[in-house]
Amino acid sequence: MTRSGIDHVAISASAGSGKTFQLAHRYIRLMANGVSPDRIIALTFSRKAAGEIFDSVVKYLCDASASPEGARGTGGLIGKIDFGQQDFLRLLRSLLVSIHSLHISTLDSFTVGILKSFPMELGIPSGFQIMDSDSGDAKAATRRVLSLIFNHRRVAGPAQQAFLEAFRQATFGQETKNLDMSLEGFISGFRERYCLMPEAEQWGEEATIWPEGSPWLKPAGDLAAAAADLKASLQASGFTDRMTEGLARIVDFCSGYGESSYWDDPLSKTVVFQSLLAGLEDLERGQMTLRYDRGEYPLTAAQCRLLFTLLRHVMGVELRAAVRRTRGLYQVLHQYEQFYDDMVRRRGQLTFTDAQYLLTAGNRDSSVSVLSRTPGQEARLYIDYRLDCKLDHWLLDEFQDTSDLQWEVLRNLADEILQDISGQRSF
């Protein structure tokens, strides 16, 4: 087979512009170049779209087989101007004979298909069940796990305390009224992030976020002295009493800001405070004019420096609190996953997120690209390798809708295709 017609291609176009038309003819072009249909995989996001891809391929082959004009039209589109009706009839027959082994499906079906092929290697029962991630069953499974965690008869006290401490850290500096709702919100909102980044150092580690350090986290200096000097300067600035009093309240708010303070204080939402935040770079340069109530209030270089010092302190407090909450959030998710894995996933109840998670580096029993859940076995299967040997040509429809977790499942396989220099494979 020649390389002609099977180069890697990316098509960026709006809805209704003919992407499915192009994908279907790509499929036919591959077959015309001698590729067996069972070596081609076409993935999309809904059963309806998958059906449309299959129907389109069959329709265009039927049209090309039905008349000389149809054969010339399709042949021109796929770069096979010498193909006649009989050639396209042969392709149609090959497609239909292989219908039981075609790979035209949704991304979720593809993932589930891998699990069905390798349940033992992935540590799940062969008769596993798939739940929709937003279904009542999936939400009930989450509640069962949380109920287990807080059941003192089934979970040891230290494990419960560790989980609660992680939750307290995850909500550090924030008012939390409902424990159950907060935990369910954490899990639904951040669980996919955990699946993609299961390493603790990716969550709230200052050295990872700022390898060269962050100026916002450096000590701001003597806040009390900065506040006193700024207030004295404002009194002598000639500003209106209203503006001077407003800035003085901001000075007190910033200088007294600490771990127990709340960012959503009404003062932080005022026009002047928001203007100061938006003008941090101007404050740092020592040149800023505040505009308020139809007036302009130019700040001196010294006032800018003192305000920047106080605001940098506030930002540092908030960043440190965010870092601490992120570390706590990781611990909540990490401990929850261990309970969930034992109580739900290993018992064969899986959401589509679980199915994808099992095929990524987030699987805590895997070894990154080696997708076996039985570490140490010399003969363990390399699932990526097995799949890579079976499929040579990949067609992804509506790629922009692929989630990070879905792409993580496909990434190694796509890398192998893109790095291949034989000319026999395509993406």
PDB file of C-alpha atoms in Angstrom, residues 8 30 37 39 41 109 113 128 135 167 173 176 180 186 190 226 251 259 292 318 327 349 364 388 403-404:
ATOM      1  CA  HIS A   8      -2.526  12.535   8.958  1.00  0.00           C
ATOM      2  CA  LEU A  30      -8.563   3.848   3.120  1.00  0.00           C
ATOM      3  CA  PRO A  37     -12.255  -2.419   7.391  1.00  0.00           C
ATOM      4  CA  ARG A  39      -8.127  -2.138  10.813  1.00  0.00           C
ATOM      5  CA  ILE A  41     -11.686   2.735  13.815  1.00  0.00           C
ATOM      6  CA  SER A 109     -18.523   2.159  23.782  1.00  0.00           C
ATOM      7  CA  GLY A 113     -15.210  -2.663  24.854  1.00  0.00           C
ATOM      8  CA  PHE A 128     -19.512  -5.505  35.375  1.00  0.00           C
ATOM      9  CA  SER A 135     -27.661   8.738  36.933  1.00  0.00           C
ATOM     10  CA  PHE A 167     -12.252  18.047  54.546  1.00  0.00           C
ATOM     11  CA  GLY A 173     -11.308  29.802  55.501  1.00  0.00           C
ATOM     12  CA  THR A 176     -19.539  25.264  55.257  1.00  0.00           C
ATOM     13  CA  ASP A 180     -22.915  16.044  52.721  1.00  0.00           C
ATOM     14  CA  PHE A 186     -16.158  18.137  45.685  1.00  0.00           C
ATOM     15  CA  PHE A 190     -13.118  17.525  40.896  1.00  0.00           C
ATOM     16  CA  ALA A 226       2.584  50.638  56.493  1.00  0.00           C
ATOM     17  CA  VAL A 251      -6.225  50.091  54.779  1.00  0.00           C
ATOM     18  CA  GLU A 259      -6.407  33.320  57.849  1.00  0.00           C
ATOM     19  CA  TYR A 292     -14.563  57.696  42.077  1.00  0.00           C
ATOM     20  CA  GLU A 318      -5.539  34.167  49.861  1.00  0.00           C
ATOM     21  CA  ARG A 327      -3.981  20.004  49.302  1.00  0.00           C
ATOM     22  CA  GLN A 349     -20.342  -1.095  39.253  1.00  0.00           C
ATOM     23  CA  ARG A 364      -3.441   3.480  41.281  1.00  0.00           C
ATOM     24  CA  ASP A 388      -2.017  -0.774  18.859  1.00  0.00           C
ATOM     25  CA  SER A 403     -12.740  15.450  27.392  1.00  0.00           C
ATOM     26  CA  ASP A 404      -9.272  15.397  28.935  1.00  0.00           C
TER      27      ASP A 404
END
